[in-house]
Coordinates of C-alpha atoms in Angstrom, one line a residue:
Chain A
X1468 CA -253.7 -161.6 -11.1
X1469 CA -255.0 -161.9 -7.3
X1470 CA -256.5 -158.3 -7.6
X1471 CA -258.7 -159.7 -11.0
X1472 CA -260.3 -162.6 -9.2
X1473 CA -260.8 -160.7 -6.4
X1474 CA -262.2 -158.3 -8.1
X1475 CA -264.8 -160.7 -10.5
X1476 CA -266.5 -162.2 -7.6
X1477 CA -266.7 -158.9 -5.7
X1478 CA -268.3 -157.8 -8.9
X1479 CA -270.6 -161.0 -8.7
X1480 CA -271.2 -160.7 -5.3
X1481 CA -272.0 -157.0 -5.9
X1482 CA -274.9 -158.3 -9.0
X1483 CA -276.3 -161.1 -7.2
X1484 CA -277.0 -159.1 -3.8
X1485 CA -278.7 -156.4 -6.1
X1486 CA -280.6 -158.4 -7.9
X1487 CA -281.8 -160.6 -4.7
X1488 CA -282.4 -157.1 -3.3
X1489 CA -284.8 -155.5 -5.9
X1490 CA -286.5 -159.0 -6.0
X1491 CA -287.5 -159.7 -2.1
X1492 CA -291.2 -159.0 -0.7
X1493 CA -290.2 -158.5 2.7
X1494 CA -288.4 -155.0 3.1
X1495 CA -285.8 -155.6 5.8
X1496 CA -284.8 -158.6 3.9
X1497 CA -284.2 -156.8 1.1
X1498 CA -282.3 -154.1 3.2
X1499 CA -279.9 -157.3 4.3
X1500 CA -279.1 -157.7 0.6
X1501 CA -278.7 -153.9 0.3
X1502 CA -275.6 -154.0 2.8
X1503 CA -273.8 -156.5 1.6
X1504 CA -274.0 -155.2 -2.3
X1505 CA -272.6 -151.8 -0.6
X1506 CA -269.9 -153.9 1.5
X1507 CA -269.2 -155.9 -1.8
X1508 CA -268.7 -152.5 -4.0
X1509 CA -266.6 -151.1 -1.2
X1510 CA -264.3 -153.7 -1.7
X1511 CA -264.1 -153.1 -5.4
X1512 CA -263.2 -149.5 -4.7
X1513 CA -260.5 -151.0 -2.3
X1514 CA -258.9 -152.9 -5.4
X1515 CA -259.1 -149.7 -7.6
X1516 CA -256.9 -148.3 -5.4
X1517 CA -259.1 -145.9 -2.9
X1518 CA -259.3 -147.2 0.2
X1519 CA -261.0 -143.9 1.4
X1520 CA -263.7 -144.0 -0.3
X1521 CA -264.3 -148.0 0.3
X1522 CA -264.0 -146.8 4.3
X1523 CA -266.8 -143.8 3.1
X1524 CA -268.9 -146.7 1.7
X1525 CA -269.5 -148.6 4.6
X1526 CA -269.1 -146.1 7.1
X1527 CA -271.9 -143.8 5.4
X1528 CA -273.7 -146.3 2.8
X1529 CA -273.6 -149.3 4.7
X1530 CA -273.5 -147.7 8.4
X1531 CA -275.7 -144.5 8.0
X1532 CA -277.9 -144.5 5.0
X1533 CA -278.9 -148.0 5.2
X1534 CA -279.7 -147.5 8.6
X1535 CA -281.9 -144.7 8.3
X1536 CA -283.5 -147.2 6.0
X1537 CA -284.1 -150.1 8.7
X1538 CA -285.5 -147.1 11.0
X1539 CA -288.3 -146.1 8.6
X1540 CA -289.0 -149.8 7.8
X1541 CA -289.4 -150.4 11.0
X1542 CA -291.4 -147.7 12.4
X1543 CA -294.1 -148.0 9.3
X1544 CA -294.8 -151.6 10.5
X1545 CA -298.1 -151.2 8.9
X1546 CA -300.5 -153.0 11.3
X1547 CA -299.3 -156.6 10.8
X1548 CA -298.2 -158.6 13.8
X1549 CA -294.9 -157.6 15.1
X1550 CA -294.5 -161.5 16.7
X1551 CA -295.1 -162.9 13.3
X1552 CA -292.8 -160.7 11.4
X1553 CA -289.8 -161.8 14.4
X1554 CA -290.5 -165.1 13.8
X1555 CA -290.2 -164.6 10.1
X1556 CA -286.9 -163.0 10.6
X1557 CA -285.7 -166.1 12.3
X1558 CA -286.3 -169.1 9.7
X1559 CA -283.2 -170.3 8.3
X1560 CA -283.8 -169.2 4.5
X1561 CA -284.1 -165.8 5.0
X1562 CA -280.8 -165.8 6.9
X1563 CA -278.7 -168.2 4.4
X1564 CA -277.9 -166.3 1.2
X1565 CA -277.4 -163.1 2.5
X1566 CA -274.8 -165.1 4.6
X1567 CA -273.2 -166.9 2.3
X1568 CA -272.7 -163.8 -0.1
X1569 CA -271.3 -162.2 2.7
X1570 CA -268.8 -164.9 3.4
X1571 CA -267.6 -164.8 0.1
X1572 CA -266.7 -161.2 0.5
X1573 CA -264.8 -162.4 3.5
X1574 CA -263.0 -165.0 2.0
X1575 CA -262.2 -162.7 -0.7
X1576 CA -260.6 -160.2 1.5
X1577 CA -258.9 -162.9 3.9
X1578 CA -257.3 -164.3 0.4
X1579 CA -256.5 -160.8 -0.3
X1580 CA -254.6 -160.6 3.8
X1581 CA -253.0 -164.2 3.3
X1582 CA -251.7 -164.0 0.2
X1583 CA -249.8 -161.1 0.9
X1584 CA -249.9 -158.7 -2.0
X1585 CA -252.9 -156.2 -0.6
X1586 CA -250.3 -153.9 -1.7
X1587 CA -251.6 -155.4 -5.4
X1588 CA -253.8 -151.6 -6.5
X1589 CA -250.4 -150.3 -5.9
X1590 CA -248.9 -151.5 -9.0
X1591 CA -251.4 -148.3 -11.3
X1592 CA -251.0 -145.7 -7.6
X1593 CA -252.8 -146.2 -4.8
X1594 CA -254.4 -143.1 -4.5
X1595 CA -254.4 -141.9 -0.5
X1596 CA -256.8 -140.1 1.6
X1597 CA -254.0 -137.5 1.8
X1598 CA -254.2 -136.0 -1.7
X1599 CA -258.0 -136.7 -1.4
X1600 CA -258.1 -134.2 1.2
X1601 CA -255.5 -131.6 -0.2
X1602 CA -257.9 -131.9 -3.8
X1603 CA -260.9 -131.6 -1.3
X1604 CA -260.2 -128.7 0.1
X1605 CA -258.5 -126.9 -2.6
X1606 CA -259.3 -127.3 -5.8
X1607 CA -263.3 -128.3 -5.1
X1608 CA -263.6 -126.0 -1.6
X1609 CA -266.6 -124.4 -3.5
X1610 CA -268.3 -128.0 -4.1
X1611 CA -267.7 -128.8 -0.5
X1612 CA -269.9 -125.7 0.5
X1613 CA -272.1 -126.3 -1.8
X1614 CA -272.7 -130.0 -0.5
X1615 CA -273.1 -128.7 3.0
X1616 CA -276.0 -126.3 1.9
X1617 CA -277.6 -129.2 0.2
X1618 CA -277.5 -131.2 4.0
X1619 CA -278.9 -128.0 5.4
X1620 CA -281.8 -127.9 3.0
X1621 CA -282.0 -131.8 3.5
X1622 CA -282.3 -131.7 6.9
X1623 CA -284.6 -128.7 7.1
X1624 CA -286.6 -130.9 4.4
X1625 CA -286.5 -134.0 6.2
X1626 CA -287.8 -132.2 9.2
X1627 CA -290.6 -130.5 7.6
X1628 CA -291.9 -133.3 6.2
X1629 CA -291.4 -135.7 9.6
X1630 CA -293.7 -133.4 11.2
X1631 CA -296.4 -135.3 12.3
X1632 CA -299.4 -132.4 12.7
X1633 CA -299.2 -132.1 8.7
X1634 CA -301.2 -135.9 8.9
X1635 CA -303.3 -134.1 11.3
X1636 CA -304.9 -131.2 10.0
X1637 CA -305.6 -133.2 6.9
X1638 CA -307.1 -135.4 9.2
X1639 CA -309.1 -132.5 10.1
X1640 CA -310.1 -131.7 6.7
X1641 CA -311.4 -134.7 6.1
X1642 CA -313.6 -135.0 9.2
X1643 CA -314.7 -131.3 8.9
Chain B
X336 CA -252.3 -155.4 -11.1
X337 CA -255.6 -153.5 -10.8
X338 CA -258.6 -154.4 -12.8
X339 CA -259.1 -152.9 -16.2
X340 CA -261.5 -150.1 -16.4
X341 CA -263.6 -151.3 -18.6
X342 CA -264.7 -154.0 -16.7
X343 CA -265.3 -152.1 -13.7
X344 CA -267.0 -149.8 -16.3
X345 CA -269.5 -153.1 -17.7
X346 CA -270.3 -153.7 -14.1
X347 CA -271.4 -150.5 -13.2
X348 CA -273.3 -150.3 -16.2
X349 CA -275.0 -153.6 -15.0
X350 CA -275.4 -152.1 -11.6
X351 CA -277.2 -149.4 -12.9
X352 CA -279.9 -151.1 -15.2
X353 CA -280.1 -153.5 -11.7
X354 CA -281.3 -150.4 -10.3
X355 CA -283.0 -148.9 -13.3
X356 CA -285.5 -151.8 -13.5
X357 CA -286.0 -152.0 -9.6
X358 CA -287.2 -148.4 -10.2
X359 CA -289.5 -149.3 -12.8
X360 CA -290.7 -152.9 -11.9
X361 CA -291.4 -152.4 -8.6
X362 CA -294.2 -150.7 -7.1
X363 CA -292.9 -150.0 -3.2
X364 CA -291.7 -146.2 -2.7
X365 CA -288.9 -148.2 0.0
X366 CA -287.4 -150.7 -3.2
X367 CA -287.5 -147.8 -5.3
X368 CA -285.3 -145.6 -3.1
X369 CA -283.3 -148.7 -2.9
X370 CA -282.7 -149.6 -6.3
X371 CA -282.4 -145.5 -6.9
X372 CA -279.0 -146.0 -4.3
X373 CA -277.5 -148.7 -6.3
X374 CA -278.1 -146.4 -9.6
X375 CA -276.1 -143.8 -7.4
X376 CA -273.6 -145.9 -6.3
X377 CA -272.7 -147.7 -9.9
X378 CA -272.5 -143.6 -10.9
X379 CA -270.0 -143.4 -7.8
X380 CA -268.5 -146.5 -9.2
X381 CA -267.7 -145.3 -12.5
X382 CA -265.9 -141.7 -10.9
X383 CA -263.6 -143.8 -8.7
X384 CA -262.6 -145.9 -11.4
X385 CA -261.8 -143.0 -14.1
X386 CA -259.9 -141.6 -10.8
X387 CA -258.0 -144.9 -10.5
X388 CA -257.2 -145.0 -14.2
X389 CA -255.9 -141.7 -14.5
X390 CA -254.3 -142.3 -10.9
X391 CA -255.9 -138.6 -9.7
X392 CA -258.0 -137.8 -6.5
X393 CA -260.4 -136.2 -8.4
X394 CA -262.7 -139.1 -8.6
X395 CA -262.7 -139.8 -4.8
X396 CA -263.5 -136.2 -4.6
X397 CA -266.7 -136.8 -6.7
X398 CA -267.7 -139.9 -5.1
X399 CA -267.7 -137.7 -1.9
X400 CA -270.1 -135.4 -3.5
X401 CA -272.7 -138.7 -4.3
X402 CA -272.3 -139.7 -0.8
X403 CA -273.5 -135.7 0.2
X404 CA -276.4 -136.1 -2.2
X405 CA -277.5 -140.0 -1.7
X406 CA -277.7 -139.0 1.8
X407 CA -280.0 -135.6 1.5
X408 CA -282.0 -137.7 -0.8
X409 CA -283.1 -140.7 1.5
X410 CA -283.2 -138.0 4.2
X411 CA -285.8 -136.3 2.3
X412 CA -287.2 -139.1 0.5
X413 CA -287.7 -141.1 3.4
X414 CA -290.0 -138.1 5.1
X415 CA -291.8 -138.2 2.6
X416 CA -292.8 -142.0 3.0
X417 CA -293.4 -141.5 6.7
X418 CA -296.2 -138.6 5.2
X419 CA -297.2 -141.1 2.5
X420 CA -297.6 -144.3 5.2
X421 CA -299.7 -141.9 7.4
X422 CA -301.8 -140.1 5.1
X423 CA -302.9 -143.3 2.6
X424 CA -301.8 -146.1 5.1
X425 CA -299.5 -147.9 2.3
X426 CA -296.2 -148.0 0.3
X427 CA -297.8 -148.1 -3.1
X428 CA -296.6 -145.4 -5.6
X429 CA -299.9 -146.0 -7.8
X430 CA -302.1 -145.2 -4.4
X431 CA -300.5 -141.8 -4.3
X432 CA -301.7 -140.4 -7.5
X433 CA -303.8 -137.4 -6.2
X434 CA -302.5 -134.6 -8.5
X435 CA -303.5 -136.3 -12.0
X436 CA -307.2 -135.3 -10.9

């Protein structure tokens, strides 16, 4: 019964952070709202009974993907006072939903720790990182290759298209 | 006692149409990528829970395979808004219209 309440207002926490997110002006903000919709779905995939792939969630979504985000965001500060935009970042309303959506998910998985029966996926199979390995490597080797030639030709991609002299022979283009 | 599937499936379908009309409401190449991750991640959402139904990796496999793609796609999306923010000095999709002429 736990795991259901748990798993509602994850699933409202989860809306209401994408919905705040998709709505903001201000691109970090929104970014802020991105992370804890990602934390939020991790822990629904915790009460479905994968706790590897809530770990993958927020070490990749939440940890790497979002922050390659917040590093482009913050590189293409397009012109406007960076002072401004700090002091922006440091006014109570930007700082208090996020905060209190996040909270939630914290009391929802201190609820989960207190009340003692984390163990409550286990009821349909938790299913563990073990057999998600063995299936990985076995049954799908082929579309674990495959998904490390996509990363190559994303990172040869991503490389070509950070270069910054393709800006400037266009430049040159223009001027010629 | 794990929650029934079909809730987790409603949710991810509301997720998804979250996402769906970020990418066609707004007008920002970086709340588009965005709202494209949460379509991705209600699509991971609805593998892990057909995985937990029918209690079988497979579905954490899957969402493994999302994870692969959602991150070759910001990689590559997101050098392409560095090249869009230095060659037309904004964000706006609609400014970057070039090849309809």
């Amino acid at each position: 019964m736990t795991a259901l309440i748990l798993f509602y207002v994850a699933g409202f926490v989860t809306l209401a952070a994408a919905i705040l997110a998709i709505t903001r002006t201000n691109a970090s903000h929104a970014l802020i709202y991105v992370v804890v919709a990602l934390l939020a779905i991790a822990v629904i995939f915790f009460l479905l009974g994968s706790p590897f792939a809530a770990a993958l969630q927020i070490v990749v979504y939440a940890g790497a993907i979002v922050v390659l985000f917040l590093f482009v965001v913050m590189m293409l500060n397009l012109g406007k006072s960076s002072v401004d935009r700090e002091r922006a970042l440091l006014t109570r309303g930007i700082w208090t939903v996020p905060s209190l959506l996040a909270l939630v998910l914290f009391a929802v998985v201190l609820f989960a720790l207190v009340s003692g029966d984390h163990e409550a996926g286990a009821e349909a199979r938790m299913i563990e990182p073990k057999e998600v390995g063995i299936a990985l490597y076995t049954k799908y080797v082929l579309a674990v290759e495959l998904a490390g030639v996509l990363l190559l030709a994303a990172l040869v991609g991503a490389y070509h298209l950070g270069r910054r002299y393709l800006a400037d022979r266009r430049e040159e283009e223009k001027t010629s | 006692m794990m929650p029934p599937t079909e809730h987790v499936l409603v949710l991810a379908l509301m997720l998804f149409c979250v996402g769906a009309v970020g990418v066609l409401v707004r007008r920002n190449i970086i709340f588009i990528l965005i709202s494209l991750e949460f379509m991705m991640n209600a699509c991971a959402m609805v593998f892990i829970a057909a995985g937990a139904k029918w209690g079988q990796p497979d579905g954490q496999v899957m969402f493994m395979l999302i994870l692969a793609i959602a991150a070759s796609e910001v990689a590559v999306a997101l050098g392409i808004v560095i090249q869009m923010a230095r060659r037309f000095r904004t964000l706006d999709v609609d400014a970057v219209s070039e090849l309809r002429e």
